[in-house]
Short mmCIF file of C-alpha atoms and ligand atoms in Angstrom, two decimals:
data_model
loop_
_atom_site.label_atom_id
_atom_site.label_comp_id
_atom_site.label_asym_id
_atom_site.label_seq_id
_atom_site.Cartn_x
_atom_site.Cartn_y
_atom_site.Cartn_z
CA MET A 1 25.36 300.74 226.37
CA GLN A 2 27.42 303.94 225.89
CA LEU A 3 29.69 303.46 222.55
CA LEU A 4 33.72 304.28 223.10
CA MET A 5 34.90 305.69 219.87
CA ALA A 6 38.75 305.97 220.35
CA ALA A 7 41.43 307.64 218.49
CA ASN A 8 45.09 306.09 218.81
CA TRP A 9 47.32 308.61 217.28
CA LYS A 10 50.20 306.29 217.97
CA MET A 11 53.81 308.16 217.03
CA ASN A 12 52.34 311.11 215.48
CA LYS A 13 51.88 315.28 216.28
CA THR A 14 53.42 317.54 217.93
CA ARG A 15 52.19 319.36 220.89
CA ALA A 16 51.04 322.10 218.58
CA GLU A 17 49.66 319.76 216.46
CA ALA A 18 47.66 317.83 218.91
CA VAL A 19 46.25 320.97 220.39
CA ASP A 20 44.83 322.14 217.19
CA THR A 21 43.37 318.77 216.36
CA LEU A 22 41.75 318.31 219.44
CA ASN A 23 40.25 321.91 219.58
CA ARG A 24 38.84 321.34 216.19
CA LEU A 25 37.68 317.75 217.23
CA ASP A 26 35.83 319.43 220.27
CA THR A 27 34.00 321.83 218.15
CA LEU A 28 33.33 319.17 215.75
CA LEU A 29 31.96 317.01 218.19
CA SER A 30 29.39 319.73 219.84
CA ASN A 31 26.69 317.80 218.95
CA LEU A 32 28.00 314.06 220.20
CA GLY A 33 25.04 312.28 221.97
CA ALA A 34 25.02 311.05 225.25
CA ASP A 35 25.28 307.52 223.81
CA ARG A 36 28.58 308.33 222.56
CA GLU A 37 31.99 308.61 224.51
CA CYS A 38 35.28 309.67 222.89
CA VAL A 39 38.92 309.11 223.88
CA VAL A 40 41.88 310.25 222.47
CA PHE A 41 44.95 308.38 223.38
CA ALA A 42 48.05 311.03 222.30
CA PRO A 43 51.64 310.63 222.49
CA PHE A 44 52.96 311.17 226.04
CA THR A 45 54.82 314.36 224.94
CA ALA A 46 51.36 315.97 224.09
CA LEU A 47 49.39 314.61 227.11
CA ALA A 48 49.40 317.66 229.30
CA ALA A 49 48.83 320.46 226.79
CA CYS A 50 45.85 318.19 225.60
CA ALA A 51 44.47 318.15 229.09
CA GLU A 52 45.03 321.79 229.41
CA THR A 53 43.17 322.41 226.10
CA LEU A 54 40.40 320.43 227.15
CA GLY A 55 40.24 321.75 230.93
CA GLY A 56 38.06 324.28 231.94
CA ASN A 57 35.66 324.62 229.76
CA GLY A 58 33.59 321.46 230.60
CA ARG A 59 34.42 319.98 227.77
CA ALA A 60 33.76 316.43 228.92
CA ARG A 61 32.54 314.89 225.30
CA ILE A 62 36.10 314.03 224.90
CA SER A 63 38.72 312.33 227.69
CA LEU A 64 42.23 311.57 227.07
CA GLY A 65 44.51 308.25 227.23
CA GLY A 66 48.02 307.56 227.27
CA GLN A 67 49.06 304.81 224.88
CA ASN A 68 51.32 302.59 227.55
CA CYS A 69 52.40 302.56 230.90
CA TYR A 70 54.42 300.27 233.18
CA PRO A 71 53.37 298.09 235.93
CA ALA A 72 55.06 299.89 238.73
CA LYS A 73 54.25 302.71 241.16
CA ASP A 74 57.73 304.35 240.31
CA GLY A 75 61.62 303.56 239.95
CA ALA A 76 64.49 302.53 237.58
CA PHE A 77 62.55 301.90 234.75
CA THR A 78 64.18 303.99 231.84
CA GLY A 79 61.86 305.39 229.07
CA GLU A 80 58.86 303.95 230.93
CA CYS A 81 55.73 305.96 232.52
CA SER A 82 53.54 304.95 235.66
CA PRO A 83 49.70 305.20 235.87
CA ALA A 84 50.17 307.77 238.44
CA MET A 85 51.76 309.82 236.00
CA LEU A 86 49.53 309.59 233.49
CA LEU A 87 46.84 310.41 235.45
CA ASP A 88 48.90 313.38 236.71
CA ALA A 89 49.00 314.67 233.00
CA GLY A 90 45.32 314.57 232.75
CA CYS A 91 44.45 310.86 231.62
CA ALA A 92 41.95 308.59 232.34
CA TRP A 93 42.49 305.94 230.07
CA VAL A 94 45.50 303.73 228.68
CA LEU A 95 45.92 301.24 225.79
CA THR A 96 47.25 298.01 227.02
CA GLY A 97 47.94 294.79 224.36
CA HIS A 98 48.26 296.74 221.26
CA SER A 99 49.52 294.72 218.55
CA GLU A 100 52.47 296.82 217.82
CA ARG A 101 53.82 296.49 221.14
CA ARG A 102 53.49 292.84 221.53
CA ALA A 103 55.12 292.57 217.64
CA ILE A 104 57.50 295.63 218.06
CA LEU A 105 58.19 295.72 221.66
CA GLY A 106 57.92 292.13 222.25
CA GLU A 107 55.21 292.31 224.98
CA SER A 108 54.28 288.94 225.91
CA ASP A 109 50.73 288.05 227.32
CA ALA A 110 51.80 287.81 231.14
CA PHE A 111 53.26 291.40 230.94
CA ILE A 112 50.43 292.69 229.30
CA GLY A 113 48.30 291.19 231.84
CA LYS A 114 50.39 292.59 234.85
CA LYS A 115 50.19 295.91 233.23
CA THR A 116 46.48 295.77 233.06
CA ALA A 117 45.82 294.82 236.17
CA PHE A 118 48.11 297.31 237.69
CA ALA A 119 46.65 300.20 235.83
CA LEU A 120 43.26 299.20 236.65
CA GLU A 121 44.32 299.17 240.20
CA ASN A 122 45.76 302.43 240.16
CA GLY A 123 43.03 304.36 238.54
CA LEU A 124 42.94 304.56 235.17
CA LYS A 125 40.64 302.89 232.82
CA VAL A 126 41.69 300.46 230.26
CA VAL A 127 41.16 299.36 226.75
CA PHE A 128 42.72 296.33 226.09
CA CYS A 129 43.98 295.18 222.63
CA ILE A 130 43.64 291.78 221.28
CA GLY A 131 43.85 290.39 217.62
CA GLU A 132 45.26 287.36 215.42
CA THR A 133 48.01 287.53 212.80
CA LEU A 134 46.90 286.44 209.10
CA GLU A 135 48.83 283.63 209.83
CA GLU A 136 47.02 282.41 213.08
CA ARG A 137 43.50 283.06 211.32
CA ASP A 138 44.66 281.02 208.30
CA SER A 139 45.56 278.34 210.42
CA GLY A 140 42.43 278.12 212.32
CA GLN A 141 43.62 279.33 215.68
CA LEU A 142 41.25 282.72 215.76
CA ALA A 143 39.71 281.27 218.83
CA ALA A 144 42.69 279.77 220.46
CA VAL A 145 44.53 282.97 219.96
CA LEU A 146 41.86 285.34 221.30
CA GLU A 147 40.98 283.04 224.40
CA ARG A 148 44.61 282.92 225.34
CA GLN A 149 45.52 286.38 225.02
CA MET A 150 42.31 287.22 227.20
CA ARG A 151 43.19 284.73 229.37
CA GLU A 152 46.65 285.75 230.27
CA GLY A 153 45.86 289.70 229.63
CA LEU A 154 42.76 289.57 232.28
CA ALA A 155 44.34 287.08 234.59
CA GLY A 156 45.16 289.88 237.38
CA VAL A 157 41.87 291.68 236.82
CA GLY A 158 41.03 291.09 240.45
CA ASP A 159 37.66 290.74 242.44
CA ALA A 160 38.42 294.26 243.86
CA ILE A 161 37.92 295.67 240.20
CA SER A 162 35.25 293.02 239.26
CA ALA A 163 32.98 295.33 240.68
CA PRO A 164 29.89 296.76 239.34
CA ARG A 165 32.04 299.83 237.63
CA LEU A 166 33.96 297.22 235.85
CA PRO A 167 32.44 297.92 232.68
CA GLU A 168 32.86 301.72 232.71
CA LEU A 169 36.76 300.59 233.51
CA LEU A 170 37.53 298.07 230.94
CA ALA A 171 36.85 297.70 227.52
CA VAL A 172 38.51 294.96 225.33
CA ALA A 173 39.42 295.99 221.43
CA TYR A 174 39.58 293.47 218.68
CA GLU A 175 41.48 294.30 216.25
CA PRO A 176 42.74 291.77 213.46
CA VAL A 177 46.56 292.63 212.87
CA TRP A 178 46.09 292.13 209.16
CA ALA A 179 43.67 294.69 209.55
CA ILE A 180 45.51 297.48 211.09
CA GLY A 181 46.93 300.27 208.94
CA THR A 182 46.57 298.00 205.73
CA GLY A 183 43.28 299.47 204.41
CA ARG A 184 42.22 295.76 204.57
CA VAL A 185 38.88 296.04 207.06
CA ALA A 186 37.75 292.87 208.42
CA GLY A 187 34.19 291.64 206.95
CA PRO A 188 30.72 291.86 208.72
CA LYS A 189 31.03 288.24 209.12
CA GLU A 190 34.52 288.10 210.72
CA ILE A 191 33.77 290.91 213.02
CA VAL A 192 30.78 289.32 214.28
CA GLU A 193 32.71 285.98 214.67
CA ALA A 194 35.23 287.49 216.65
CA HIS A 195 33.13 289.63 218.82
CA THR A 196 30.56 286.68 219.73
CA LEU A 197 34.01 284.79 220.92
CA VAL A 198 35.12 287.65 222.96
CA ARG A 199 31.51 288.21 224.46
CA SER A 200 31.15 284.63 225.50
CA PHE A 201 34.73 284.62 227.05
CA LEU A 202 33.71 287.93 228.96
CA ASN A 203 30.71 286.45 230.40
CA GLN A 204 32.43 283.65 232.03
CA ARG A 205 35.69 285.46 233.06
CA PHE A 206 32.94 288.35 234.56
CA PRO A 207 29.51 286.63 235.33
CA ALA A 208 28.11 289.39 236.26
CA GLN A 209 29.50 292.25 234.24
CA GLY A 210 30.90 290.26 230.80
CA LYS A 211 27.44 291.18 229.01
CA ASP A 212 28.11 295.20 229.77
CA LEU A 213 31.52 295.40 228.86
CA ARG A 214 32.44 297.20 225.87
CA ILE A 215 33.90 295.25 222.49
CA LEU A 216 35.52 297.71 220.36
CA TYR A 217 36.93 296.76 216.74
CA GLY A 218 39.67 298.29 215.46
CA GLY A 219 41.22 297.95 212.23
CA SER A 220 41.18 300.37 208.92
CA VAL A 221 37.96 301.86 210.42
CA LYS A 222 37.45 305.00 208.35
CA SER A 223 34.02 307.47 208.02
CA GLU A 224 32.73 305.03 204.96
CA ASN A 225 32.59 301.65 206.96
CA ALA A 226 32.25 303.08 210.84
CA GLY A 227 28.55 303.44 210.87
CA GLU A 228 27.99 299.83 209.46
CA ILE A 229 30.72 298.33 211.98
CA ILE A 230 29.10 300.31 215.01
CA ARG A 231 25.56 298.64 214.21
CA LEU A 232 27.04 294.98 214.19
CA ASP A 233 25.92 292.55 217.20
CA ASN A 234 28.47 293.07 220.10
CA VAL A 235 30.19 296.07 218.81
CA ASN A 236 30.21 298.57 220.68
CA GLY A 237 32.80 301.07 219.42
CA VAL A 238 35.56 301.34 217.68
CA LEU A 239 39.37 302.06 218.15
CA VAL A 240 40.98 303.81 215.05
CA GLY A 241 44.34 304.66 214.07
CA GLY A 242 44.96 306.14 210.76
CA ALA A 243 41.70 307.71 210.47
CA SER A 244 41.52 309.65 213.88
CA LEU A 245 44.62 312.09 212.75
CA GLN A 246 42.53 314.35 211.41
CA ALA A 247 39.56 315.83 213.31
CA GLU A 248 37.26 316.02 210.24
CA SER A 249 37.51 312.16 209.74
CA PHE A 250 37.57 311.03 213.47
CA SER A 251 34.41 313.13 213.95
CA ARG A 252 32.76 311.73 211.30
CA ILE A 253 33.41 308.36 212.50
CA ALA A 254 32.29 309.59 216.23
CA LEU A 255 29.33 310.68 215.08
CA ALA A 256 28.56 307.74 212.54
P1 LIG W 301 44.08 301.94 212.08
O1 LIG W 301 44.64 301.15 213.32
O2 LIG W 301 42.94 302.39 211.98
O3 LIG W 301 45.22 302.76 211.31
O4 LIG W 301 44.00 300.48 211.03
C1 LIG W 301 44.19 301.01 214.39
C2 LIG W 301 44.78 301.10 215.51
O5 LIG W 301 46.02 300.63 215.52
O6 LIG W 301 44.38 300.77 216.56
#
């Protein structure tokens, strides 16, 4: 299975900064093995410039993703961006369900489910994020929360998409909210426990493809811990925030 090494730049970087980081990353990743795929989730305003930077030079090592999209083709949705617009800007991927959008922007499981299905139906690949808060974990709700987020978030992924290509098109990122941006990475036992739950849900939900869908870990991944994390059972890549902002540190993670 090809590992998916994903950078989430969040609300960081001007166009010039994004292009500079991407150019350096592309050079640093010249030895990236065929067993690794990299995607950079850049801010909307930098996507076209990033696509231009990556395009034309056969730089297939890195693909581009948007951090959000709206589940409609077009219309009166001020501030939003459609899947077609992301594709037009050079994206192959989009993120859905990120905990910052759940917590800060108030996105519900049902809305995230609509978005995930719509993005897939309209030609984007999706990294769908889930994860529990510390309160939910401490009150014994880990399995129930992940199960609910996956059941609702993947509810609209229809038969047309549950095709042989699904493992290429959809990845699930497990990101415990208490580990995001806190420097507190989940321990190996915690990661394996959660990823096992995710895998068994995926096997039930997509009997033919569940075993081949990639499950990423996210939350305070750094070059120091990435190697150990990606070698754990059912970990098929990482989603990296803070440590992805510098080309040098993300390249060390991607090559870990
Ligand atoms: P972090 O963020 O690596 O800074 O913890 C991960 C994420 O939010 O995707």
